[in-house]
Coordinates of C-alpha atoms in Angstrom, one line a residue:
Chain A
X990 CA 9.0 -9.9 17.1
X991 CA 9.9 -6.8 16.3
X992 CA 9.8 -5.5 12.6
X993 CA 9.9 -7.2 10.0
X994 CA 12.8 -6.9 7.7
X995 CA 11.5 -7.5 4.6
X996 CA 8.2 -7.9 3.4
X997 CA 5.9 -9.1 -0.1
X998 CA 3.3 -6.8 -1.2
X999 CA 0.4 -8.4 -2.8
X1000 CA -1.3 -6.5 -5.7
X1001 CA -4.8 -6.3 -5.5
X1002 CA -5.8 -3.1 -7.8
X1003 CA -6.4 -5.1 -11.4
X1004 CA -8.8 -6.8 -9.6
X1005 CA -10.4 -6.2 -5.8
X1006 CA -9.5 -2.6 -7.3
X1007 CA -11.2 -1.7 -9.8
X1008 CA -14.5 -4.3 -9.5
X1009 CA -15.1 -2.7 -7.0
X1010 CA -14.7 0.9 -9.2
X1011 CA -18.2 2.3 -11.0
X1012 CA -18.3 3.6 -14.2
X1013 CA -18.1 1.2 -17.5
X1014 CA -15.8 -1.3 -18.2
X1015 CA -12.5 -0.9 -18.7
X1016 CA -10.6 -1.9 -22.1
X1017 CA -9.2 -4.7 -22.2
X1018 CA -5.5 -3.7 -23.3
X1019 CA -5.8 -0.4 -20.3
X1020 CA -5.8 -3.6 -17.8
X1021 CA -3.1 -4.9 -19.6
X1022 CA -0.5 -2.4 -18.8
X1023 CA -2.1 -1.6 -15.9
X1024 CA -0.7 -5.1 -14.7
X1025 CA 3.0 -4.5 -16.5
X1026 CA 3.4 -1.4 -15.4
X1027 CA 3.0 -2.7 -11.6
X1028 CA 5.6 -5.7 -12.5
X1029 CA 8.3 -3.3 -13.9
X1030 CA 7.6 -1.6 -10.9
X1031 CA 8.9 -4.3 -8.6
X1032 CA 5.4 -5.4 -7.2
X1033 CA 6.0 -8.9 -7.4
X1034 CA 2.7 -10.4 -6.6
X1035 CA -0.4 -8.7 -8.8
X1036 CA -3.8 -10.4 -8.6
X1037 CA -4.4 -10.0 -11.5
X1038 CA -8.3 -11.1 -12.7
X1039 CA -11.1 -12.8 -11.4
X1040 CA -12.6 -16.2 -13.8
X1041 CA -15.9 -15.2 -12.6
X1042 CA -19.7 -15.3 -14.5
X1043 CA -19.3 -11.3 -16.5
X1044 CA -22.9 -12.0 -16.0
X1045 CA -22.1 -11.1 -12.5
X1046 CA -19.5 -9.1 -12.8
X1047 CA -19.2 -7.4 -16.3
X1048 CA -15.8 -6.0 -14.7
X1049 CA -13.8 -8.4 -15.0
X1050 CA -15.0 -10.3 -18.1
X1051 CA -11.8 -10.3 -20.2
X1052 CA -10.2 -12.2 -17.6
X1053 CA -8.8 -14.6 -20.2
X1054 CA -7.8 -11.9 -22.3
X1055 CA -6.2 -10.4 -19.4
X1056 CA -3.8 -13.2 -19.0
X1057 CA -3.2 -13.9 -22.5
X1058 CA -2.1 -10.0 -23.0
X1059 CA 0.3 -9.8 -19.9
X1060 CA 3.8 -10.2 -19.8
X1061 CA 5.0 -12.3 -18.3
X1062 CA 7.8 -11.1 -15.9
X1063 CA 9.9 -13.3 -14.3
X1064 CA 9.6 -13.5 -10.7
X1065 CA 5.9 -12.8 -11.2
X1066 CA 3.3 -14.1 -9.7
X1067 CA -0.2 -13.2 -11.4
X1068 CA -2.7 -14.7 -9.4
X1069 CA -6.8 -15.2 -10.7
X1070 CA -9.6 -16.0 -8.3
X1071 CA -12.1 -18.4 -8.9
X1072 CA -14.8 -18.7 -7.2
X1073 CA -15.9 -22.2 -8.2
X1074 CA -14.8 -24.9 -10.3
X1075 CA -15.6 -23.8 -14.2
X1076 CA -13.4 -20.7 -12.6
X1077 CA -10.5 -22.2 -12.2
X1078 CA -10.7 -24.4 -14.9
X1079 CA -10.3 -21.4 -16.9
X1080 CA -7.3 -19.9 -14.6
X1081 CA -5.1 -22.7 -15.3
X1082 CA -6.1 -22.3 -18.8
X1083 CA -4.4 -19.2 -18.5
X1084 CA -1.6 -20.1 -16.9
X1085 CA -2.4 -17.9 -13.9
X1086 CA 0.3 -18.8 -11.5
X1087 CA -1.8 -19.0 -8.4
X1088 CA -5.8 -19.0 -7.4
X1089 CA -7.6 -17.6 -4.7
X1090 CA -10.9 -18.6 -2.4
X1091 CA -12.1 -16.3 -0.1
X1092 CA -14.5 -16.4 2.7
X1093 CA -15.4 -14.9 5.6
X1094 CA -15.9 -14.7 9.4
X1095 CA -18.7 -13.8 10.0
X1096 CA -21.9 -15.5 9.3
X1097 CA -24.4 -12.3 8.4
X1098 CA -21.8 -11.6 5.5
X1099 CA -22.2 -14.5 3.8
X1100 CA -25.7 -15.3 4.2
X1101 CA -26.6 -12.1 2.7
X1102 CA -23.0 -12.0 0.1
X1103 CA -23.3 -15.5 -0.8
X1104 CA -25.9 -17.3 0.3
X1105 CA -25.3 -19.5 2.7
X1106 CA -23.0 -20.7 5.9
X1107 CA -19.8 -19.9 5.8
X1108 CA -18.8 -23.9 6.1
X1109 CA -21.3 -24.6 3.1
X1110 CA -19.0 -21.6 1.4
X1111 CA -15.6 -23.6 1.9
X1112 CA -17.5 -26.5 0.7
X1113 CA -18.4 -25.2 -2.8
X1114 CA -14.1 -24.9 -2.9
X1115 CA -13.2 -28.2 -2.4
X1116 CA -12.8 -28.2 -6.3
X1117 CA -11.5 -25.6 -6.9
X1118 CA -9.2 -26.5 -4.9
X1119 CA -8.3 -30.5 -6.5
X1120 CA -8.3 -28.2 -9.7
X1121 CA -6.0 -26.3 -8.4
X1122 CA -3.2 -29.0 -6.6
X1123 CA -3.6 -31.0 -9.7
X1124 CA -2.9 -28.3 -12.0
X1125 CA -0.1 -27.4 -9.6
X1126 CA -0.9 -23.7 -9.7
X1127 CA -0.1 -22.5 -5.5
X1128 CA -3.9 -21.7 -3.7
X1129 CA -4.1 -18.7 -1.3
X1130 CA -7.2 -18.0 1.1
X1131 CA -8.9 -14.0 2.3
X1132 CA -11.0 -14.5 5.6
X1133 CA -13.0 -11.2 5.1
X1134 CA -14.1 -9.7 7.7
X1135 CA -12.1 -10.2 10.2
X1136 CA -12.6 -7.2 12.3
X1137 CA -16.3 -6.5 12.0
X1138 CA -18.9 -7.2 9.8
X1139 CA -21.2 -4.5 8.3
X1140 CA -24.3 -6.7 9.7
X1141 CA -23.2 -8.0 13.3
X1142 CA -20.5 -5.9 14.4
X1143 CA -17.8 -7.5 16.0
X1144 CA -16.2 -10.3 15.2
X1145 CA -14.9 -12.9 17.5
X1146 CA -11.5 -13.8 16.6
X1147 CA -11.5 -17.2 17.5
X1148 CA -14.6 -17.0 14.5
X1149 CA -11.5 -15.8 11.5
X1150 CA -8.8 -18.1 14.1
X1151 CA -11.3 -20.8 13.3
X1152 CA -12.7 -20.3 9.2
X1153 CA -8.3 -19.2 8.5
X1154 CA -7.1 -22.7 10.0
X1155 CA -10.2 -24.0 7.8
X1156 CA -8.5 -22.3 4.8
X1157 CA -5.3 -23.7 5.9
X1158 CA -6.0 -27.6 6.6
X1159 CA -8.1 -27.0 3.3
X1160 CA -4.5 -26.0 1.2
X1161 CA -4.1 -22.9 1.7
X1162 CA -0.3 -21.9 2.0
X1163 CA -1.4 -17.7 2.5
X1164 CA -4.7 -16.7 4.9
X1165 CA -4.9 -13.1 4.0
X1166 CA -7.1 -11.5 6.3
X1167 CA -9.3 -9.1 5.6
X1168 CA -11.0 -6.1 7.3
X1169 CA -13.0 -5.4 4.4
X1170 CA -15.3 -2.3 6.2
X1171 CA -12.1 -0.7 7.4
X1172 CA -13.4 -0.3 11.4
X1173 CA -10.5 -1.8 13.7
X1174 CA -7.6 -0.1 15.3
X1175 CA -4.2 -1.2 16.3
X1176 CA -4.6 -2.9 19.3
X1177 CA -7.7 -4.8 17.8
X1178 CA -6.2 -5.5 14.8
X1179 CA -2.8 -7.7 17.5
X1180 CA -5.5 -8.9 19.6
X1181 CA -6.9 -10.9 16.3
X1182 CA -4.3 -11.5 14.7
X1183 CA -2.3 -13.4 18.5
X1184 CA -5.9 -15.5 18.1
X1185 CA -5.2 -16.3 14.2
X1186 CA -2.1 -17.1 15.4
X1187 CA -2.9 -20.1 17.4
X1188 CA -4.3 -21.7 14.2
X1189 CA -1.8 -20.2 11.4
X1190 CA 1.7 -19.7 10.9
X1191 CA 1.4 -15.4 11.2
X1192 CA 4.5 -16.9 8.5
X1193 CA 1.6 -17.9 6.3
X1194 CA -0.7 -14.8 7.2
X1195 CA -1.2 -12.0 5.1
X1196 CA -3.0 -7.8 6.8
X1197 CA -5.5 -6.7 3.8
X1198 CA -6.3 -3.7 5.4
X1199 CA -8.7 -1.1 4.4
X1200 CA -8.5 2.6 4.7
X1201 CA -12.9 3.7 5.5
X1202 CA -11.7 4.9 8.9
X1203 CA -7.7 6.4 7.5
X1204 CA -6.5 3.1 9.7
X1205 CA -4.9 0.6 7.0
X1206 CA -1.9 2.4 8.1
X1207 CA -1.4 2.5 11.5
X1208 CA -2.6 -0.6 12.1
X1209 CA 0.1 -3.1 9.7
X1210 CA 2.3 -1.1 11.7
X1211 CA 0.7 -2.5 14.8
X1212 CA 0.5 -6.3 12.5
X1213 CA 3.9 -6.0 11.4
X1214 CA 5.2 -6.0 14.7
X1215 CA 4.1 -8.7 15.6
X1216 CA 6.4 -10.2 12.3
X1217 CA 3.4 -9.7 9.9
X1218 CA 5.3 -9.7 6.1
X1219 CA 2.8 -9.8 3.3
X1220 CA 0.7 -6.9 3.1
X1221 CA -2.6 -6.2 0.0
X1222 CA -2.0 -3.1 -1.5
X1223 CA -3.8 -1.6 -4.2
X1224 CA -2.9 1.5 -6.4
X1225 CA -4.0 4.3 -5.6
X1226 CA -6.1 2.9 -3.7
X1227 CA -8.5 2.2 -6.6
X1228 CA -11.5 0.3 -5.3
X1229 CA -13.7 1.9 -3.5
X1230 CA -16.3 0.9 0.5
X1231 CA -19.6 -0.8 -1.0
X1232 CA -20.6 -0.2 2.0
X1233 CA -19.6 3.3 1.9
X1234 CA -20.4 5.8 -1.0
X1235 CA -17.8 7.5 -1.6
X1236 CA -15.5 6.2 1.2
X1237 CA -12.7 4.5 0.7
X1238 CA -11.8 0.8 0.3
X1239 CA -8.5 -0.4 -0.3
X1240 CA -4.5 0.7 1.0
X1241 CA -2.7 2.7 -1.2
X1242 CA -0.5 0.7 -2.3
X1243 CA 2.1 3.9 -2.7
X1244 CA 1.6 4.8 1.1
X1245 CA 2.5 1.1 2.6
X1246 CA 5.6 1.0 0.9
X1247 CA 6.4 5.2 1.4
X1248 CA 5.7 3.5 5.4
X1249 CA 7.7 0.8 4.8
X1250 CA 10.9 2.9 3.5
X1251 CA 10.1 4.5 6.4
X1252 CA 10.3 1.5 8.7
X1253 CA 13.7 0.4 6.2
X1254 CA 11.8 -2.8 5.5
X1255 CA 13.3 -4.2 2.2
X1256 CA 10.7 -4.9 -1.1
X1257 CA 12.2 -4.4 -4.3
X1258 CA 9.4 -1.5 -5.6
X1259 CA 10.6 1.6 -6.8
X1260 CA 8.3 3.9 -5.6
X1261 CA 9.5 6.5 -8.4
X1262 CA 8.4 4.3 -11.1
X1263 CA 5.1 3.3 -8.6
X1264 CA 4.1 6.8 -8.6
X1265 CA 3.1 8.1 -12.1
X1266 CA 1.6 4.3 -12.1
X1267 CA -1.2 5.6 -9.3
X1268 CA -1.7 8.5 -11.4
X1269 CA -1.3 7.1 -15.3
X1270 CA -4.9 5.0 -13.8
X1271 CA -6.7 7.0 -11.7
X1272 CA -6.5 9.5 -14.9
X1273 CA -7.1 6.4 -17.6
X1274 CA -10.8 5.5 -15.1
X1275 CA -11.8 9.2 -14.2
X1276 CA -11.5 9.6 -10.6
X1277 CA -8.7 11.3 -7.4
X1278 CA -5.9 9.8 -6.5
X1279 CA -6.3 7.7 -3.5
X1280 CA -2.9 7.9 -2.4
X1281 CA -2.2 10.2 0.0
X1282 CA 1.4 9.8 -1.3
X1283 CA 0.7 9.6 -5.5
X1284 CA -1.0 13.3 -5.0
X1285 CA 1.7 14.3 -2.8
X1286 CA 4.5 13.6 -4.8
X1287 CA 2.7 13.3 -7.9
X1288 CA 1.8 17.4 -7.4
X1289 CA 6.1 17.1 -7.8
X1290 CA 6.0 16.3 -11.0
Chain B
X680 CA 6.0 2.0 28.7
X681 CA 2.3 1.7 26.6
X682 CA -1.2 3.3 25.6
X683 CA -1.9 6.6 27.3
X684 CA -5.6 5.7 28.9
X685 CA -6.2 8.9 28.3
X686 CA -5.2 11.6 25.8
X687 CA -5.9 15.1 25.4
X688 CA -6.5 16.7 21.9
X689 CA -5.5 20.4 20.6
X690 CA -8.1 20.8 18.2
X691 CA -6.1 23.4 16.0
X692 CA -8.4 24.0 12.8
X693 CA -10.2 27.2 12.9
X694 CA -6.4 28.7 13.4
X695 CA -3.8 26.9 11.0
X696 CA -6.2 25.1 9.6
X697 CA -8.2 27.7 8.2
X698 CA -4.9 29.9 7.6
X699 CA -4.2 27.2 5.0
X700 CA -6.6 27.0 2.5
X701 CA -6.7 29.1 -0.1
X702 CA -9.5 30.4 -1.3
X703 CA -11.9 33.5 0.8
X704 CA -12.1 35.1 4.0
X705 CA -13.2 33.2 5.6
X706 CA -16.8 35.3 7.1
X707 CA -16.2 35.2 11.5
X708 CA -19.7 34.0 12.3
X709 CA -18.5 30.5 10.6
X710 CA -15.3 30.8 12.2
X711 CA -17.0 31.0 16.0
X712 CA -20.0 29.1 15.3
X713 CA -16.4 26.5 14.2
X714 CA -15.2 27.3 17.7
X715 CA -18.4 26.9 19.5
X716 CA -19.4 23.3 17.4
X717 CA -16.0 21.5 18.4
X718 CA -16.6 22.9 22.0
X719 CA -20.1 21.4 21.9
X720 CA -18.5 18.4 19.8
X721 CA -16.2 17.6 23.2
X722 CA -13.0 19.2 22.2
X723 CA -11.6 20.9 25.4
X724 CA -8.3 22.8 23.9
X725 CA -9.0 24.8 20.6
X726 CA -6.8 27.0 18.5
X727 CA -8.8 29.7 17.9
X728 CA -7.1 32.4 16.5
X729 CA -3.7 34.1 15.1
X730 CA -3.1 37.5 17.0
X731 CA -0.9 38.7 13.4
X732 CA -0.7 41.5 11.2
X733 CA -4.2 40.6 8.6
X734 CA -0.9 42.3 5.7
X735 CA 1.0 39.1 5.9
X736 CA -2.5 36.9 6.8
X737 CA -5.6 38.1 6.4
X738 CA -7.5 35.0 6.7
X739 CA -6.4 35.7 10.9
X740 CA -7.4 39.6 10.7
X741 CA -10.1 39.0 12.5
X742 CA -9.3 37.3 16.2
X743 CA -10.4 40.2 18.1
X744 CA -13.5 39.6 16.7
X745 CA -13.4 35.6 16.8
X746 CA -12.1 35.8 19.8
X747 CA -15.2 38.2 21.2
X748 CA -17.9 36.1 19.9
X749 CA -17.7 32.6 21.1
X750 CA -19.8 30.9 23.7
X751 CA -17.1 30.6 26.1
X752 CA -17.2 26.9 27.8
X753 CA -15.8 26.1 30.7
X754 CA -13.1 24.0 31.3
X755 CA -11.5 24.9 27.2
X756 CA -9.0 26.5 26.6
X757 CA -9.2 28.7 23.6
X758 CA -5.5 29.3 22.6
X759 CA -4.4 32.4 20.4
X760 CA -0.6 32.4 17.6
X761 CA 0.2 34.9 19.0
X762 CA 4.1 35.9 16.7
X763 CA 5.1 39.6 18.8
X764 CA 4.7 41.3 21.6
X765 CA 1.7 43.0 19.5
X766 CA 0.3 40.4 19.5
X767 CA 0.7 38.5 22.6
X768 CA -1.0 42.3 23.5
X769 CA -3.7 41.3 21.3
X770 CA -4.6 37.9 22.5
X771 CA -4.4 39.0 26.5
X772 CA -7.1 41.9 25.8
X773 CA -9.0 39.0 24.0
X774 CA -9.1 37.4 26.7
X775 CA -7.0 34.2 25.2
X776 CA -6.4 31.6 28.0
X777 CA -3.2 30.3 26.3
X778 CA -0.2 31.8 23.4
X779 CA 1.6 30.0 21.7
X780 CA 4.8 30.3 19.9
X781 CA 6.9 29.2 17.5
X782 CA 10.9 28.3 15.9
X783 CA 12.1 25.3 13.9
X784 CA 14.1 22.5 14.3
X785 CA 16.0 23.7 10.3
X786 CA 17.9 26.7 10.2
X787 CA 17.2 26.5 6.3
X788 CA 13.5 26.3 7.2
X789 CA 13.8 29.3 9.1
X790 CA 15.6 31.3 6.8
X791 CA 13.7 31.2 4.4
X792 CA 10.3 31.6 6.2
X793 CA 11.2 34.1 8.8
X794 CA 14.7 35.4 7.7
X795 CA 16.4 34.7 11.0
X796 CA 17.9 32.0 12.7
X797 CA 16.0 29.5 14.7
X798 CA 18.1 31.5 18.3
X799 CA 16.8 34.7 16.5
X800 CA 13.3 32.8 16.5
X801 CA 13.3 32.2 20.2
X802 CA 14.9 35.9 21.5
X803 CA 12.0 37.2 18.9
X804 CA 9.7 35.9 20.8
X805 CA 11.0 36.3 24.6
X806 CA 8.9 40.1 25.3
X807 CA 6.1 37.8 24.0
X808 CA 6.6 35.3 27.6
X809 CA 7.4 37.9 29.6
X810 CA 3.9 40.1 28.3
X811 CA 2.2 36.6 28.7
X812 CA 4.1 35.7 32.2
X813 CA 2.6 39.3 33.4
X814 CA -1.5 38.4 32.8
X815 CA -0.8 34.1 34.1
X816 CA -1.4 33.4 31.0
X817 CA -0.1 29.6 30.0
X818 CA 2.4 29.7 27.2
X819 CA 2.8 26.8 24.3
X820 CA 5.6 26.3 22.0
X821 CA 5.5 24.8 18.5
X822 CA 8.7 23.1 16.6
X823 CA 9.0 22.5 12.9
X824 CA 10.4 20.0 10.0
X825 CA 10.9 17.6 13.9
X826 CA 10.6 14.5 10.9
X827 CA 12.0 16.5 7.5
X828 CA 12.7 19.6 6.0
X829 CA 11.5 20.6 3.2
X830 CA 15.3 22.5 1.7
X831 CA 17.1 20.2 3.5
X832 CA 15.9 16.9 4.5
X833 CA 17.1 15.3 7.2
X834 CA 16.9 16.6 11.1
X835 CA 19.2 15.4 12.8
X836 CA 17.0 14.6 16.4
X837 CA 19.7 15.9 18.8
X838 CA 18.3 19.8 16.8
X839 CA 15.6 18.4 17.0
X840 CA 15.5 18.3 21.0
X841 CA 17.4 21.5 22.0
X842 CA 15.0 23.0 20.4
X843 CA 12.5 22.4 22.4
X844 CA 14.7 22.5 25.6
X845 CA 15.1 25.9 24.7
X846 CA 11.4 26.6 24.8
X847 CA 11.0 24.5 27.7
X848 CA 13.5 26.8 29.3
X849 CA 11.8 29.5 28.8
X850 CA 8.5 28.7 29.9
X851 CA 6.7 26.7 28.1
X852 CA 4.6 24.3 29.7
X853 CA 3.4 22.0 26.7
X854 CA 6.0 21.9 22.8
X855 CA 4.2 20.3 20.0
X856 CA 6.6 18.9 17.6
X857 CA 5.6 19.4 14.2
X858 CA 5.8 16.7 11.4
X859 CA 5.9 20.2 8.7
X860 CA 6.0 18.0 5.5
X861 CA 4.3 14.9 6.6
X862 CA 7.4 13.0 5.8
X863 CA 8.0 10.5 9.2
X864 CA 7.1 6.8 9.3
X865 CA 6.4 5.2 13.1
X866 CA 10.1 4.5 14.1
X867 CA 11.5 7.7 13.1
X868 CA 9.1 9.2 15.2
X869 CA 9.8 6.7 17.7
X870 CA 13.5 7.8 17.3
X871 CA 13.1 11.3 17.5
X872 CA 10.4 10.7 20.5
X873 CA 13.0 9.4 22.4
X874 CA 15.9 12.2 21.7
X875 CA 13.2 14.8 22.5
X876 CA 12.2 12.9 25.7
X877 CA 16.0 13.3 27.3
X878 CA 15.7 17.1 26.8
X879 CA 11.6 17.8 27.9
X880 CA 9.3 15.3 29.6
X881 CA 7.0 12.9 27.4
X882 CA 3.9 14.5 29.7
X883 CA 5.0 17.6 28.1
X884 CA 5.6 16.9 24.1
X885 CA 2.2 17.1 21.9
X886 CA 2.4 15.1 18.6
X887 CA 1.6 17.1 16.1
X888 CA 1.7 15.6 12.7
X889 CA 0.7 16.0 9.5
X890 CA -0.9 13.1 7.3
X891 CA 1.0 14.3 3.8
X892 CA 2.5 10.8 3.2
X893 CA -1.2 9.8 4.7
X894 CA 1.6 8.7 7.8
X895 CA -0.3 10.5 10.1
X896 CA -2.2 7.5 12.4
X897 CA 0.8 5.4 12.1
X898 CA 3.3 8.0 13.1
X899 CA 0.7 8.5 16.0
X900 CA 0.5 5.3 17.3
X901 CA 3.3 4.8 17.9
X902 CA 4.8 7.5 19.5
X903 CA 1.6 6.5 22.2
X904 CA 3.0 3.6 22.8
X905 CA 6.1 5.7 23.8
X906 CA 4.0 7.3 26.5
X907 CA 3.0 11.1 24.2
X908 CA -0.4 11.8 25.3
X909 CA -1.7 14.8 23.3
X910 CA -2.3 15.1 20.0
X911 CA -2.7 18.3 17.3
X912 CA -5.7 17.9 14.7
X913 CA -7.2 19.4 12.2
X914 CA -10.7 18.5 11.7
X915 CA -12.1 17.4 8.3
X916 CA -8.4 18.0 7.8
X917 CA -8.0 21.8 7.6
X918 CA -4.9 22.8 5.9
X919 CA -3.3 21.9 2.7
X920 CA -0.1 21.6 2.5
X921 CA 2.2 24.1 1.3
X922 CA 4.4 23.0 -0.1
X923 CA 2.0 20.2 -2.5
X924 CA -0.3 22.2 -3.6
X925 CA -4.0 20.1 -3.5
X926 CA -2.2 17.4 -1.5
X927 CA -3.3 17.0 2.5
X928 CA -1.7 18.6 5.3
X929 CA -3.3 18.1 9.3
X930 CA -4.6 14.8 10.4
X931 CA -8.0 14.5 10.5
X932 CA -9.6 14.8 14.3
X933 CA -12.2 12.7 13.2
X934 CA -9.7 9.9 12.1
X935 CA -7.3 10.3 15.8
X936 CA -10.2 10.6 18.3
X937 CA -11.8 7.3 15.4
X938 CA -7.7 5.4 16.6
X939 CA -8.5 6.5 19.7
X940 CA -11.8 5.6 20.7
X941 CA -10.8 1.8 19.3
X942 CA -7.7 1.6 21.3
X943 CA -9.9 2.9 24.2
X944 CA -8.0 5.7 25.0
X945 CA -10.5 8.3 26.1
X946 CA -10.6 11.6 25.1
X947 CA -14.0 13.1 26.5
X948 CA -15.1 13.8 22.7
X949 CA -18.5 12.9 20.6
X950 CA -17.4 11.8 17.4
X951 CA -20.8 11.3 16.3
X952 CA -21.9 15.0 17.3
X953 CA -17.4 15.9 15.6
X954 CA -18.5 14.0 12.1
X955 CA -21.2 16.6 11.3
X956 CA -18.6 20.0 12.4
X957 CA -16.5 18.6 9.5
X958 CA -19.0 17.5 7.2
X959 CA -20.5 21.8 7.4
X960 CA -17.0 23.7 7.5
X961 CA -16.3 21.7 4.4
X962 CA -19.3 23.0 2.9
X963 CA -19.0 26.3 4.2
X964 CA -15.5 26.5 2.4
X965 CA -16.1 24.1 -0.4
X966 CA -13.1 21.8 0.0
X967 CA -14.1 18.4 0.3
X968 CA -13.0 16.5 3.5
X969 CA -10.7 15.5 4.2
X970 CA -11.6 13.1 7.3
X971 CA -12.1 9.1 6.1
X972 CA -14.2 8.7 8.7
X973 CA -15.8 12.9 7.7
X974 CA -16.2 10.4 4.9
X975 CA -17.0 6.8 5.5
X976 CA -20.2 8.7 8.1
X977 CA -21.4 11.5 6.8
X978 CA -22.1 8.9 4.1
X979 CA -24.4 7.5 6.1
X980 CA -26.4 10.0 7.0

């Protein structure tokens, strides 16, 4: 199929990234500034908040305030994770452009994490989807552990395909395939994608690859050769790997944009504006910059 | 052409890696132990020392002692960098299995670094090559700045091809193509390789890609699709980027081996034995581990 000519970056740093950072709760003003600066650098799809109980995720307790605080930029999608109907209602009130629902390709992972089966996890989202549809809000689906599970190891691509298909049939316009523990390698990623593409058109698939073992960019290059053109990334690589302390999680936006620029794939993102955002947010939250591009270009400043 | 079924890793950590680490001179015993442990983990090609004046490179001042101290393992090539005839004579006395000579694809880089033209730099190696040939020692050639130059930016692949061809004609059995500043991206790497392969058979080419911008694994996956099967790497990513303080240089051996394992490409290297070597040497020299695999698996220990 060959590489795409355009790609869309879905920036997950403000939600997926910050939520998985250890450390104190980050001030709402910082989150708001982060989202605004990302949009200003040309990112037009941002996972901005999670409408989840602050009892479970204190870091996301100010979701409504964050959504109210940002300066909406035309053409930018501000998305919110919504684990249940209450969350969906919060996201709707907060005028999220999109809600995100999630499942996994691994039964063990789903059981250990949310104490139910994959089928049950999907069923729980039915009221979320109904609420979103009623309000004309798009629904994005996430499937995690698509290239491996911390509990059961190898994952059958047919299982990934089945869950992705289910999310599509439920009404998701796009399915993001997550290599949650970053164990994938390029050929494995291509094989998984090929199987899923039997069930869901590749144009409706996104790659959400973690860089835990340094493989994310190679895997992204591999699946882009098969037509994937939507990529989830996190500014400065925000978000650690909860299964290996000190190790990386999300792939850094800057590193992916650098590769896309080199490949001549358009994103509308201004890397020179993006790099300072990564250096700024990592200083704010007191961690090192997980983007190699951020480190290399940041040193030139 | 498709991915190779076997690959050879050329481990450059003990020389290229340590030489580019800032900090005090590392004890000979540490260097010897590093080389022995790398061989023990299954690496069969190691750049062990540089026979260069200690006035210029104090870190490599004990090259003869290092070569004398290592326990030679059958089937392992212990290589030495030899910038001039005096170095070659030292390497021969020290029973190096191979000597390495080097040039660059950029005239500006060569002028700024060694104060001569590319042609002159190659001429200086004629006595080195004669001495090596006389002693039946193989000669490996390095070309740096193949995907970009810190002084002149873009590099014409034809220029890389010309220098690689010259090294081949001078007697090098293998030419290692170095992305010295790590600016390459996959398609650019493939185009450069395709041009060089007009002059030098791809089986005699090695990829020496730096990870300064996080692109090394993607670039390696790309050129392996075109038949490259020899890869230069550095344990724990030893060796910083001299052009961007704090940024990465050499790609980490562990991360490359992880990818090769995932791709089903044989290397004879035992990753479980290799990871502790990276964690050990980085503790010894007081730097963080530059391998994501090292960090992720090291945390499990």
